[in-house]
Amino acid sequence: MTTRIFVVDDDKHYARLLSYRLDKPKDHEVSVFHSGEDALDALDRERPDLVFLDIMMPGVGGMEALRRLLLFAPDLPVVMISAQGTADVAVEAMKAGATDYITKGQDDLVKLDVVVERLKSRVRLAREVEQLRAEVAQKYGMEEIVGDSPAMERVYQLVQKTLRGNLTVAIEGESGTGKELVARAIHFNSDPPPGEPEVGPFVVVNCAAIPKELMESEFFGHEKGSFTGAHARHIGKFEQADGGTLFLDEVGELDLGLQAKLLRALQTREVTRVGGQGAIKFECRVISATNRSVLDMVRAGTFREDLYYRLFQFPIALPPLRRRGNDVLLLAQGFLEDYLAANPKFKSKRLSPAAVRAVLDYPWPGNVRELKSTVERAVLIADADEIAEADLLLDTGAISPWAERLGPAPAPASSAHESSGDGHAAPASPPARSTASWDPLPSLAGDAPGALADAASGAGPAGSVQPDAPAAGIAALTPDDDIVPLEELKRRAVERAFGVCDGNVERAASELGIGRATMYRLLKKYDISTD
């Protein structure tokens, strides 16, 4: 690990002596500046890990340069250097934010080595934390939410808009659609609270898993001895989430009595522990999730209307997998690659054309969660390198989709702020899409425009296929003994749609069932000329 060090001193002889001493270790990279102005200008080009800064300099003095450096990088270690060995100068520098202080001519070079080694450990730790934070952000960032379909493009747009302010977000969707993944993406991409260096914790409460009699203690905490079994003070979820995000999963399962207390906590931003006296302030983003129609529950009197308006301030509806078209193939391939990476002994496994068709035809009542389990199981079941349709163990009649089991879905909304008749935001829901068979490159002569969408996207708009529909698309592309990678099928479909539409990007995107921005991105990705 290379440690980048700035030496800032107008005494050129001492600066050269200091830099020579610091430059001895091979992992040091030393830059010398003879004025505070030059050092501050260099911050536009590189960021140091450690700064040695002279106090007495003409122009921008050491104390002013220290203030500006810490404005640029509050955690930057700065060691002040001065010919004045008085305690007052050292105290003033430390109060201003300096990390350490050395005096010229008083064993300064000996102390220099000790200071550098100690601060290098601090720099190394800071880098590790920064790397870990980046890995966490990547793991739970938007890049983990896979999909190019119009329904998912809309989800991406809404998630990005939630980051503009701290509104209460409600995520609706069938079981297995990835509601917690979206909640984590919102949390880890949010700005930290004012005055805080980073966003706080992500705290999950599964409202369906906690017994009703313990729910109040779980939310608000309790004091020691407040009830039988309360042997110690317990900090509630609201307090734990202070400065971060509280994720209320399965919020539709909340008891009516607790709903009133939850509403008050959300309105006042304070809680009182069970058995406690004083109110405890908290500040966190609240995200709820449900696979039930909360509006129907409000009409039935099982969910408070006022709490609904408080929680569903910014609703986001996640589409079921059967309405995401070609996304099912992207997800299936991604799950397959992830599993093979973790289990290299299966690295030769791949989906057969018949398995691809089966994945597209199946309605996936368990959504993304079911797809992941199916792909991983098929890798173990398949005896050959090519995963056959039978290896997927799909039973199309076993379980009906969630939408059929739970009744009508919430009314669709064009944006997160589409209002209902009473002026309040109503939950969004993806529009229904028509069904069509999947055939990568059918003949387009005399076909309706929708046929081009089916051909170019590699999946019917609904991702749902008529059971007696023909499935010879892949075989028509290449000889029977060839296997075409899914990515190549996608490239051919995009190229074909672009050509059939005479280079009209907007029309080609519409026929494919994707957004214009996605179309431009795919044209660039596959190096398809738009001239």
Short mmCIF file of C-alpha atoms in Angstrom, two decimals:
data_model
loop_
_atom_site.label_atom_id
_atom_site.label_comp_id
_atom_site.label_asym_id
_atom_site.label_seq_id
_atom_site.Cartn_x
_atom_site.Cartn_y
_atom_site.Cartn_z
CA MET A 1 0.00 0.00 0.00
CA THR A 2 1.50 3.33 -1.10
CA THR A 3 1.17 6.18 1.40
CA ARG A 4 0.88 9.59 -0.27
CA ILE A 5 2.50 12.29 1.89
CA PHE A 6 2.45 16.10 1.49
CA VAL A 7 5.27 18.16 3.05
CA VAL A 8 4.33 21.85 3.21
CA ASP A 9 7.06 24.20 4.46
CA ASP A 10 8.47 27.51 3.15
CA ASP A 11 11.90 26.56 4.55
CA LYS A 12 13.21 24.74 1.47
CA HIS A 13 16.22 23.27 3.27
CA TYR A 14 14.10 21.72 6.05
CA ALA A 15 11.43 20.58 3.58
CA ARG A 16 14.12 18.78 1.54
CA LEU A 17 15.54 17.17 4.71
CA LEU A 18 12.07 16.03 5.79
CA SER A 19 11.16 14.67 2.36
CA TYR A 20 14.44 12.76 2.14
CA ARG A 21 13.70 11.09 5.47
CA LEU A 22 10.11 10.31 4.49
CA ASP A 23 11.03 9.08 1.01
CA LYS A 24 13.28 6.27 2.24
CA PRO A 25 10.57 3.60 2.61
CA LYS A 26 9.59 2.22 -0.80
CA ASP A 27 5.89 2.50 -0.03
CA HIS A 28 6.03 6.31 0.47
CA GLU A 29 5.20 8.83 -2.23
CA VAL A 30 6.26 12.32 -1.07
CA SER A 31 5.26 15.66 -2.64
CA VAL A 32 6.87 18.91 -1.41
CA PHE A 33 5.19 22.35 -1.44
CA HIS A 34 6.68 25.63 -0.26
CA SER A 35 3.41 27.47 0.36
CA GLY A 36 -0.06 26.73 1.66
CA GLU A 37 -1.56 27.93 -1.62
CA ASP A 38 0.40 25.38 -3.69
CA ALA A 39 -0.60 22.51 -1.39
CA LEU A 40 -4.29 23.47 -1.51
CA ASP A 41 -4.19 23.77 -5.32
CA ALA A 42 -2.70 20.25 -5.52
CA LEU A 43 -5.79 18.81 -3.84
CA ASP A 44 -7.59 19.12 -7.18
CA ARG A 45 -5.13 16.62 -8.67
CA GLU A 46 -4.46 14.16 -5.86
CA ARG A 47 -5.52 13.40 -2.32
CA PRO A 48 -2.81 12.81 0.28
CA ASP A 49 -3.02 10.22 3.02
CA LEU A 50 -0.90 12.30 5.42
CA VAL A 51 0.19 15.95 5.56
CA PHE A 52 3.13 17.59 7.37
CA LEU A 53 2.31 21.31 7.61
CA ASP A 54 4.50 24.17 8.81
CA ILE A 55 2.68 26.67 11.03
CA MET A 56 4.61 29.84 10.17
CA MET A 57 4.41 30.54 6.42
CA PRO A 58 3.82 33.71 4.37
CA GLY A 59 0.49 34.07 2.56
CA VAL A 60 -1.83 31.28 3.64
CA GLY A 61 -0.38 30.34 7.04
CA GLY A 62 -0.33 26.88 8.53
CA MET A 63 -3.42 27.32 10.72
CA GLU A 64 -5.50 28.64 7.80
CA ALA A 65 -4.19 25.88 5.51
CA LEU A 66 -5.13 23.35 8.22
CA ARG A 67 -8.69 24.68 8.35
CA ARG A 68 -9.08 24.45 4.56
CA LEU A 69 -7.54 20.99 4.39
CA LEU A 70 -9.98 19.68 6.97
CA LEU A 71 -12.89 21.25 5.10
CA PHE A 72 -11.80 19.25 2.05
CA ALA A 73 -11.14 16.02 3.96
CA PRO A 74 -12.29 16.02 7.62
CA ASP A 75 -10.53 12.70 8.39
CA LEU A 76 -7.18 13.67 6.84
CA PRO A 77 -4.28 13.25 9.34
CA VAL A 78 -2.32 16.53 9.56
CA VAL A 79 0.90 16.87 11.60
CA MET A 80 1.85 20.48 12.39
CA ILE A 81 5.54 21.52 12.35
CA SER A 82 6.98 24.61 14.01
CA ALA A 83 10.24 26.03 15.29
CA GLN A 84 8.32 27.27 18.33
CA GLY A 85 8.37 24.63 21.03
CA THR A 86 5.77 26.27 23.27
CA ALA A 87 2.83 24.32 24.63
CA ASP A 88 0.41 27.08 23.63
CA VAL A 89 1.18 26.64 19.94
CA ALA A 90 0.76 22.87 20.15
CA VAL A 91 -2.54 23.18 22.03
CA GLU A 92 -3.87 25.68 19.49
CA ALA A 93 -2.95 23.37 16.61
CA MET A 94 -4.58 20.34 18.22
CA LYS A 95 -7.75 22.31 18.98
CA ALA A 96 -7.90 23.33 15.32
CA GLY A 97 -7.98 19.67 14.29
CA ALA A 98 -4.33 18.69 13.88
CA THR A 99 -3.52 15.04 14.52
CA ASP A 100 -0.08 15.61 16.03
CA TYR A 101 2.66 18.21 16.48
CA ILE A 102 6.44 18.11 16.16
CA THR A 103 9.04 20.79 16.91
CA LYS A 104 11.98 21.45 14.61
CA GLY A 105 15.34 20.58 16.15
CA GLN A 106 13.93 18.67 19.16
CA ASP A 107 14.36 15.05 18.13
CA ASP A 108 11.94 15.83 15.34
CA LEU A 109 13.34 13.28 12.90
CA VAL A 110 13.26 10.52 15.52
CA LYS A 111 9.69 11.40 16.45
CA LEU A 112 8.87 11.66 12.75
CA ASP A 113 9.37 7.93 12.22
CA VAL A 114 7.12 7.05 15.17
CA VAL A 115 4.38 9.44 14.03
CA VAL A 116 4.44 8.16 10.45
CA GLU A 117 4.22 4.49 11.44
CA ARG A 118 1.33 5.19 13.80
CA LEU A 119 -0.58 7.23 11.24
CA LYS A 120 0.06 4.70 8.47
CA SER A 121 -1.93 2.18 10.49
CA ARG A 122 -4.74 4.70 10.71
CA VAL A 123 -4.58 5.36 6.96
CA ARG A 124 -4.64 1.62 6.23
CA LEU A 125 -7.70 1.16 8.44
CA ALA A 126 -9.47 4.10 6.79
CA ARG A 127 -8.84 2.60 3.36
CA GLU A 128 -10.16 -0.78 4.45
CA VAL A 129 -13.31 0.86 5.83
CA GLU A 130 -13.76 2.83 2.60
CA GLN A 131 -13.33 -0.32 0.53
CA LEU A 132 -15.77 -2.23 2.73
CA ARG A 133 -18.30 0.60 2.46
CA ALA A 134 -17.95 0.55 -1.32
CA GLU A 135 -18.44 -3.22 -1.38
CA VAL A 136 -21.56 -2.91 0.77
CA ALA A 137 -22.92 -0.14 -1.44
CA GLN A 138 -22.25 -2.28 -4.51
CA LYS A 139 -23.82 -5.35 -2.94
CA TYR A 140 -27.00 -3.51 -2.08
CA GLY A 141 -26.88 -0.91 -4.84
CA MET A 142 -29.14 -0.62 -7.85
CA GLU A 143 -26.75 -2.76 -9.93
CA GLU A 144 -27.94 -5.76 -7.90
CA ILE A 145 -31.51 -5.23 -9.17
CA VAL A 146 -31.45 -6.93 -12.58
CA GLY A 147 -33.82 -6.12 -15.42
CA ASP A 148 -34.26 -4.13 -18.65
CA SER A 149 -38.04 -4.36 -18.96
CA PRO A 150 -40.19 -1.18 -18.99
CA ALA A 151 -41.73 -2.22 -15.67
CA MET A 152 -38.27 -2.34 -14.04
CA GLU A 153 -37.15 0.89 -15.73
CA ARG A 154 -40.04 2.53 -13.94
CA VAL A 155 -38.94 1.02 -10.62
CA TYR A 156 -35.40 2.36 -11.14
CA GLN A 157 -36.75 5.84 -11.79
CA LEU A 158 -38.90 5.80 -8.65
CA VAL A 159 -36.05 4.51 -6.47
CA GLN A 160 -33.80 7.29 -7.72
CA LYS A 161 -36.47 9.84 -6.86
CA THR A 162 -36.78 8.55 -3.30
CA LEU A 163 -33.17 9.64 -2.76
CA ARG A 164 -34.13 13.30 -3.24
CA GLY A 165 -35.67 13.51 0.23
CA ASN A 166 -36.54 11.55 3.34
CA LEU A 167 -40.10 10.49 2.56
CA THR A 168 -41.74 7.37 3.97
CA VAL A 169 -41.52 4.70 1.26
CA ALA A 170 -43.87 1.73 0.84
CA ILE A 171 -42.82 -1.14 -1.42
CA GLU A 172 -45.62 -3.34 -2.75
CA GLY A 173 -45.16 -6.60 -4.55
CA GLU A 174 -45.80 -10.31 -4.51
CA SER A 175 -43.69 -12.55 -2.33
CA GLY A 176 -40.26 -13.11 -3.83
CA THR A 177 -40.12 -9.99 -6.02
CA GLY A 178 -37.18 -8.44 -4.11
CA LYS A 179 -38.80 -5.87 -1.82
CA GLU A 180 -36.01 -5.98 0.78
CA LEU A 181 -33.38 -5.71 -1.94
CA VAL A 182 -34.99 -2.47 -3.15
CA ALA A 183 -35.23 -1.20 0.43
CA ARG A 184 -31.52 -1.84 0.97
CA ALA A 185 -30.70 -0.10 -2.32
CA ILE A 186 -32.57 3.00 -1.12
CA HIS A 187 -30.83 2.89 2.24
CA PHE A 188 -27.27 2.41 1.03
CA ASN A 189 -27.62 5.07 -1.67
CA SER A 190 -29.18 7.70 0.63
CA ASP A 191 -27.24 10.71 1.88
CA PRO A 192 -26.24 10.60 5.57
CA PRO A 193 -28.16 12.79 8.04
CA PRO A 194 -26.90 16.39 8.39
CA GLY A 195 -23.68 16.51 10.40
CA GLU A 196 -23.09 12.75 10.16
CA PRO A 197 -20.21 11.23 8.17
CA GLU A 198 -22.24 8.27 6.92
CA VAL A 199 -25.71 6.79 6.86
CA GLY A 200 -26.75 4.84 9.96
CA PRO A 201 -27.80 1.18 10.29
CA PHE A 202 -30.40 -0.72 8.28
CA VAL A 203 -32.75 -2.28 10.86
CA VAL A 204 -35.32 -4.90 9.82
CA VAL A 205 -38.55 -5.70 11.65
CA ASN A 206 -40.54 -8.68 10.35
CA CYS A 207 -44.02 -7.74 11.51
CA ALA A 208 -45.34 -11.23 10.75
CA ALA A 209 -42.72 -13.08 12.80
CA ILE A 210 -42.98 -11.31 16.17
CA PRO A 211 -45.73 -12.35 18.62
CA LYS A 212 -48.36 -9.65 19.12
CA GLU A 213 -47.68 -9.33 22.84
CA LEU A 214 -43.98 -8.64 22.21
CA MET A 215 -44.39 -6.29 19.26
CA GLU A 216 -44.58 -3.06 21.32
CA SER A 217 -41.39 -3.94 23.17
CA GLU A 218 -39.71 -4.82 19.89
CA PHE A 219 -40.63 -1.48 18.32
CA PHE A 220 -40.16 0.89 21.26
CA GLY A 221 -37.99 -1.03 23.74
CA HIS A 222 -38.60 -1.61 27.45
CA GLU A 223 -37.06 -0.83 30.83
CA LYS A 224 -35.77 -3.46 33.22
CA GLY A 225 -38.60 -4.93 35.30
CA SER A 226 -41.36 -3.38 33.20
CA PHE A 227 -43.00 -6.80 32.79
CA THR A 228 -42.37 -10.44 33.65
CA GLY A 229 -39.22 -11.58 31.89
CA ALA A 230 -37.84 -8.05 31.39
CA HIS A 231 -34.55 -8.79 33.13
CA ALA A 232 -32.66 -5.95 31.43
CA ARG A 233 -33.27 -2.79 29.47
CA HIS A 234 -34.05 -3.43 25.78
CA ILE A 235 -33.42 -0.84 23.06
CA GLY A 236 -36.26 -0.81 20.52
CA LYS A 237 -35.96 -0.91 16.76
CA PHE A 238 -36.74 2.80 16.35
CA GLU A 239 -33.82 3.74 18.59
CA GLN A 240 -31.55 1.23 16.86
CA ALA A 241 -32.39 2.74 13.47
CA ASP A 242 -31.63 6.33 14.53
CA GLY A 243 -29.73 8.00 11.69
CA GLY A 244 -30.43 5.08 9.34
CA THR A 245 -33.41 3.16 8.00
CA LEU A 246 -36.18 1.15 9.69
CA PHE A 247 -37.57 -1.49 7.34
CA LEU A 248 -41.03 -2.74 8.32
CA ASP A 249 -41.44 -6.00 6.42
CA GLU A 250 -44.95 -7.50 6.09
CA VAL A 251 -46.45 -4.33 7.54
CA GLY A 252 -49.94 -5.56 6.65
CA GLU A 253 -49.69 -8.07 9.54
CA LEU A 254 -49.55 -5.37 12.24
CA ASP A 255 -52.10 -5.58 15.05
CA LEU A 256 -54.65 -2.75 15.02
CA GLY A 257 -53.76 -1.69 18.55
CA LEU A 258 -50.09 -1.29 17.67
CA GLN A 259 -50.96 0.57 14.47
CA ALA A 260 -52.13 3.56 16.51
CA LYS A 261 -48.88 3.66 18.51
CA LEU A 262 -46.82 3.28 15.34
CA LEU A 263 -48.70 6.20 13.77
CA ARG A 264 -47.95 8.43 16.75
CA ALA A 265 -44.27 7.50 16.67
CA LEU A 266 -44.05 8.35 12.97
CA GLN A 267 -45.81 11.69 13.51
CA THR A 268 -43.87 12.86 16.58
CA ARG A 269 -40.54 11.16 15.78
CA GLU A 270 -40.25 10.05 19.39
CA VAL A 271 -40.94 6.87 21.36
CA THR A 272 -41.37 5.88 24.99
CA ARG A 273 -40.04 2.55 26.19
CA VAL A 274 -42.45 0.14 27.84
CA GLY A 275 -42.24 0.95 31.54
CA GLY A 276 -40.30 4.15 30.81
CA GLN A 277 -41.17 7.78 31.49
CA GLY A 278 -39.32 10.12 29.16
CA ALA A 279 -39.75 10.44 25.39
CA ILE A 280 -36.78 9.42 23.23
CA LYS A 281 -36.22 11.29 19.97
CA PHE A 282 -35.20 9.43 16.81
CA GLU A 283 -34.64 10.35 13.17
CA CYS A 284 -34.64 7.66 10.52
CA ARG A 285 -36.09 6.82 7.14
CA VAL A 286 -39.00 4.39 7.36
CA ILE A 287 -39.57 1.90 4.54
CA SER A 288 -42.41 -0.60 4.70
CA ALA A 289 -43.17 -3.60 2.50
CA THR A 290 -46.20 -5.78 1.96
CA ASN A 291 -47.52 -8.43 -0.43
CA ARG A 292 -51.11 -7.63 0.50
CA SER A 293 -53.48 -4.98 -0.81
CA VAL A 294 -53.44 -2.54 2.09
CA LEU A 295 -56.17 -0.46 0.43
CA ASP A 296 -58.46 -3.51 0.60
CA MET A 297 -57.50 -3.90 4.27
CA VAL A 298 -58.39 -0.25 4.90
CA ARG A 299 -61.80 -0.81 3.31
CA ALA A 300 -62.26 -3.94 5.44
CA GLY A 301 -61.35 -2.05 8.61
CA THR A 302 -58.24 -4.15 9.39
CA PHE A 303 -55.72 -1.40 8.64
CA ARG A 304 -55.94 2.19 9.85
CA GLU A 305 -56.58 4.71 7.09
CA ASP A 306 -54.47 7.42 8.77
CA LEU A 307 -51.53 5.02 9.08
CA TYR A 308 -51.93 4.07 5.43
CA TYR A 309 -51.51 7.70 4.38
CA ARG A 310 -48.48 8.03 6.65
CA LEU A 311 -46.72 4.88 5.40
CA PHE A 312 -47.69 5.09 1.72
CA GLN A 313 -46.30 8.56 1.21
CA PHE A 314 -44.12 7.30 -1.66
CA PRO A 315 -45.34 3.91 -2.97
CA ILE A 316 -43.24 1.73 -5.26
CA ALA A 317 -44.85 -1.31 -6.90
CA LEU A 318 -42.56 -4.18 -7.87
CA PRO A 319 -43.84 -6.13 -10.90
CA PRO A 320 -44.14 -9.92 -10.67
CA LEU A 321 -41.64 -11.89 -12.72
CA ARG A 322 -44.28 -13.02 -15.21
CA ARG A 323 -44.73 -9.36 -16.25
CA ARG A 324 -41.05 -8.64 -16.77
CA GLY A 325 -40.58 -10.23 -20.19
CA ASN A 326 -36.99 -11.08 -21.03
CA ASP A 327 -35.80 -10.20 -17.50
CA VAL A 328 -36.43 -13.82 -16.53
CA LEU A 329 -33.60 -14.93 -18.83
CA LEU A 330 -31.22 -12.28 -17.48
CA LEU A 331 -31.98 -13.38 -13.94
CA ALA A 332 -31.74 -17.08 -14.70
CA GLN A 333 -28.37 -16.65 -16.40
CA GLY A 334 -27.15 -14.47 -13.54
CA PHE A 335 -28.17 -17.02 -10.91
CA LEU A 336 -26.53 -19.79 -12.94
CA GLU A 337 -23.25 -17.86 -13.25
CA ASP A 338 -23.22 -16.98 -9.55
CA TYR A 339 -23.79 -20.59 -8.54
CA LEU A 340 -21.12 -21.88 -10.92
CA ALA A 341 -18.65 -19.30 -9.60
CA ALA A 342 -19.26 -20.54 -6.06
CA ASN A 343 -19.14 -24.19 -7.18
CA PRO A 344 -16.47 -24.49 -9.91
CA LYS A 345 -16.93 -28.25 -10.26
CA PHE A 346 -20.18 -27.50 -12.17
CA LYS A 347 -18.62 -24.83 -14.41
CA SER A 348 -19.55 -26.64 -17.65
CA LYS A 349 -23.29 -26.57 -16.88
CA ARG A 350 -25.52 -24.48 -19.17
CA LEU A 351 -29.21 -24.13 -20.00
CA SER A 352 -30.45 -26.03 -23.02
CA PRO A 353 -32.74 -24.33 -25.59
CA ALA A 354 -35.65 -26.38 -24.24
CA ALA A 355 -34.86 -25.25 -20.68
CA VAL A 356 -34.74 -21.64 -21.88
CA ARG A 357 -38.18 -21.98 -23.42
CA ALA A 358 -39.49 -23.60 -20.24
CA VAL A 359 -38.12 -20.76 -18.12
CA LEU A 360 -39.87 -18.24 -20.37
CA ASP A 361 -43.16 -20.17 -20.45
CA TYR A 362 -43.47 -20.76 -16.72
CA PRO A 363 -45.52 -18.16 -14.75
CA TRP A 364 -43.18 -18.19 -11.70
CA PRO A 365 -45.72 -17.85 -8.88
CA GLY A 366 -42.81 -17.62 -6.41
CA ASN A 367 -41.16 -14.93 -8.54
CA VAL A 368 -37.40 -14.27 -8.34
CA ARG A 369 -36.95 -16.37 -5.22
CA GLU A 370 -38.47 -19.40 -6.94
CA LEU A 371 -36.38 -18.82 -10.08
CA LYS A 372 -33.15 -18.76 -8.09
CA SER A 373 -34.01 -21.97 -6.25
CA THR A 374 -35.01 -23.69 -9.49
CA VAL A 375 -31.79 -22.80 -11.32
CA GLU A 376 -29.54 -23.89 -8.44
CA ARG A 377 -31.45 -27.14 -7.97
CA ALA A 378 -31.28 -27.89 -11.71
CA VAL A 379 -27.48 -27.63 -11.65
CA LEU A 380 -27.38 -30.47 -9.11
CA ILE A 381 -30.03 -32.58 -10.82
CA ALA A 382 -28.67 -32.38 -14.37
CA ASP A 383 -26.44 -35.36 -15.23
CA ALA A 384 -25.26 -33.83 -18.50
CA ASP A 385 -23.49 -30.51 -19.03
CA GLU A 386 -26.64 -29.18 -20.66
CA ILE A 387 -29.52 -28.59 -18.25
CA ALA A 388 -32.64 -30.14 -19.78
CA GLU A 389 -36.22 -28.95 -19.33
CA ALA A 390 -36.97 -31.94 -17.10
CA ASP A 391 -34.12 -30.96 -14.76
CA LEU A 392 -35.99 -27.77 -13.84
CA LEU A 393 -38.80 -29.78 -12.17
CA LEU A 394 -41.43 -27.21 -13.11
CA ASP A 395 -45.09 -28.03 -12.52
CA THR A 396 -47.20 -25.37 -14.20
CA GLY A 397 -50.38 -26.46 -12.43
CA ALA A 398 -49.07 -26.77 -8.88
CA ILE A 399 -49.32 -23.19 -7.58
CA SER A 400 -51.22 -20.24 -8.98
CA PRO A 401 -49.61 -16.77 -9.08
CA TRP A 402 -49.92 -14.55 -6.02
CA ALA A 403 -52.21 -12.14 -7.83
CA GLU A 404 -54.80 -14.90 -8.26
CA ARG A 405 -54.46 -16.04 -4.64
CA LEU A 406 -54.70 -12.60 -3.04
CA GLY A 407 -57.41 -11.09 -5.18
CA PRO A 408 -57.17 -7.94 -7.32
CA ALA A 409 -53.92 -6.00 -7.18
CA PRO A 410 -53.83 -2.31 -6.20
CA ALA A 411 -54.90 0.09 -8.92
CA PRO A 412 -52.02 1.11 -11.21
CA ALA A 413 -50.50 4.54 -10.77
CA SER A 414 -48.38 6.40 -13.30
CA SER A 415 -46.00 7.76 -10.68
CA ALA A 416 -45.30 7.69 -6.99
CA HIS A 417 -47.40 10.81 -6.50
CA GLU A 418 -50.47 9.89 -8.55
CA SER A 419 -53.38 10.95 -6.39
CA SER A 420 -56.56 9.18 -5.50
CA GLY A 421 -59.82 11.03 -5.33
CA ASP A 422 -59.14 12.32 -1.81
CA GLY A 423 -55.79 13.85 -2.84
CA HIS A 424 -53.61 11.18 -1.23
CA ALA A 425 -51.06 9.08 -3.06
CA ALA A 426 -52.28 5.64 -4.06
CA PRO A 427 -50.05 2.60 -4.43
CA ALA A 428 -48.58 2.09 -7.85
CA SER A 429 -49.03 -1.16 -9.76
CA PRO A 430 -47.51 -2.20 -13.09
CA PRO A 431 -49.96 -2.29 -15.98
CA ALA A 432 -51.05 -5.69 -17.23
CA ARG A 433 -49.39 -6.83 -20.44
CA SER A 434 -50.74 -9.03 -23.16
CA THR A 435 -49.58 -12.61 -23.61
CA ALA A 436 -47.71 -13.83 -26.66
CA SER A 437 -45.60 -16.79 -27.63
CA TRP A 438 -41.82 -16.58 -27.58
CA ASP A 439 -40.04 -16.92 -30.92
CA PRO A 440 -36.70 -15.11 -31.30
CA LEU A 441 -36.83 -14.58 -35.08
CA PRO A 442 -40.24 -15.38 -36.61
CA SER A 443 -41.20 -14.24 -40.08
CA LEU A 444 -42.43 -10.65 -39.88
CA ALA A 445 -44.22 -10.60 -43.20
CA GLY A 446 -47.79 -9.54 -42.56
CA ASP A 447 -47.36 -9.72 -38.79
CA ALA A 448 -48.76 -7.11 -36.48
CA PRO A 449 -46.24 -4.75 -34.78
CA GLY A 450 -46.46 -6.78 -31.60
CA ALA A 451 -44.83 -9.72 -33.36
CA LEU A 452 -41.70 -7.63 -33.85
CA ALA A 453 -41.61 -6.93 -30.12
CA ASP A 454 -41.80 -10.64 -29.39
CA ALA A 455 -39.11 -11.41 -31.94
CA ALA A 456 -36.67 -8.73 -30.90
CA SER A 457 -36.91 -8.98 -27.14
CA GLY A 458 -36.48 -12.71 -27.02
CA ALA A 459 -39.60 -13.02 -24.89
CA GLY A 460 -43.27 -12.25 -25.17
CA PRO A 461 -44.25 -8.96 -23.55
CA ALA A 462 -45.83 -10.70 -20.63
CA GLY A 463 -43.21 -13.38 -20.23
CA SER A 464 -46.23 -15.71 -20.24
CA VAL A 465 -46.76 -18.17 -23.10
CA GLN A 466 -49.83 -19.93 -24.42
CA PRO A 467 -49.39 -23.62 -23.57
CA ASP A 468 -49.90 -24.74 -27.18
CA ALA A 469 -47.72 -22.01 -28.73
CA PRO A 470 -44.92 -23.10 -31.10
CA ALA A 471 -41.45 -23.10 -29.60
CA ALA A 472 -39.10 -23.51 -32.57
CA GLY A 473 -37.44 -20.09 -32.36
CA ILE A 474 -34.01 -21.18 -31.11
CA ALA A 475 -33.84 -24.13 -33.50
CA ALA A 476 -34.57 -21.75 -36.38
CA LEU A 477 -31.53 -19.63 -35.53
CA THR A 478 -28.80 -22.26 -35.88
CA PRO A 479 -28.28 -25.93 -36.67
CA ASP A 480 -29.69 -28.32 -34.11
CA ASP A 481 -26.26 -29.18 -32.73
CA ASP A 482 -25.28 -25.55 -32.05
CA ILE A 483 -25.93 -23.64 -28.84
CA VAL A 484 -26.35 -19.88 -29.07
CA PRO A 485 -25.49 -17.89 -25.92
CA LEU A 486 -28.39 -15.91 -24.51
CA GLU A 487 -26.43 -12.68 -24.91
CA GLU A 488 -25.98 -13.40 -28.63
CA LEU A 489 -29.73 -13.98 -29.03
CA LYS A 490 -30.35 -10.63 -27.40
CA ARG A 491 -27.82 -8.89 -29.65
CA ARG A 492 -29.39 -10.40 -32.79
CA ALA A 493 -32.86 -9.40 -31.64
CA VAL A 494 -31.81 -5.79 -31.05
CA GLU A 495 -29.97 -5.62 -34.39
CA ARG A 496 -32.94 -7.12 -36.24
CA ALA A 497 -35.46 -4.77 -34.64
CA PHE A 498 -33.26 -1.76 -35.41
CA GLY A 499 -32.94 -2.84 -39.05
CA VAL A 500 -36.63 -3.67 -39.53
CA CYS A 501 -37.54 -0.24 -38.14
CA ASP A 502 -35.19 1.46 -40.64
CA GLY A 503 -32.92 2.80 -37.92
CA ASN A 504 -35.75 4.49 -35.98
CA VAL A 505 -34.57 4.06 -32.38
CA GLU A 506 -37.82 5.16 -30.75
CA ARG A 507 -39.95 2.83 -32.88
CA ALA A 508 -37.56 -0.09 -32.40
CA ALA A 509 -37.57 0.45 -28.63
CA SER A 510 -41.38 0.55 -28.63
CA GLU A 511 -41.63 -2.64 -30.64
CA LEU A 512 -39.14 -4.38 -28.35
CA GLY A 513 -41.08 -3.26 -25.29
CA ILE A 514 -38.12 -1.41 -23.76
CA GLY A 515 -37.37 2.24 -23.03
CA ARG A 516 -35.59 4.47 -25.53
CA ALA A 517 -32.65 4.99 -23.17
CA THR A 518 -32.29 1.22 -22.82
CA MET A 519 -32.35 0.87 -26.61
CA TYR A 520 -29.54 3.40 -27.02
CA ARG A 521 -27.54 1.61 -24.33
CA LEU A 522 -27.97 -1.77 -26.04
CA LEU A 523 -27.02 -0.32 -29.45
CA LYS A 524 -23.84 1.05 -27.91
CA LYS A 525 -23.15 -2.18 -26.00
CA TYR A 526 -23.43 -4.32 -29.14
CA ASP A 527 -21.58 -1.76 -31.29
CA ILE A 528 -24.51 -1.39 -33.69
CA SER A 529 -24.01 1.69 -35.86
CA THR A 530 -26.77 4.32 -35.72
CA ASP A 531 -25.44 6.33 -38.67
#
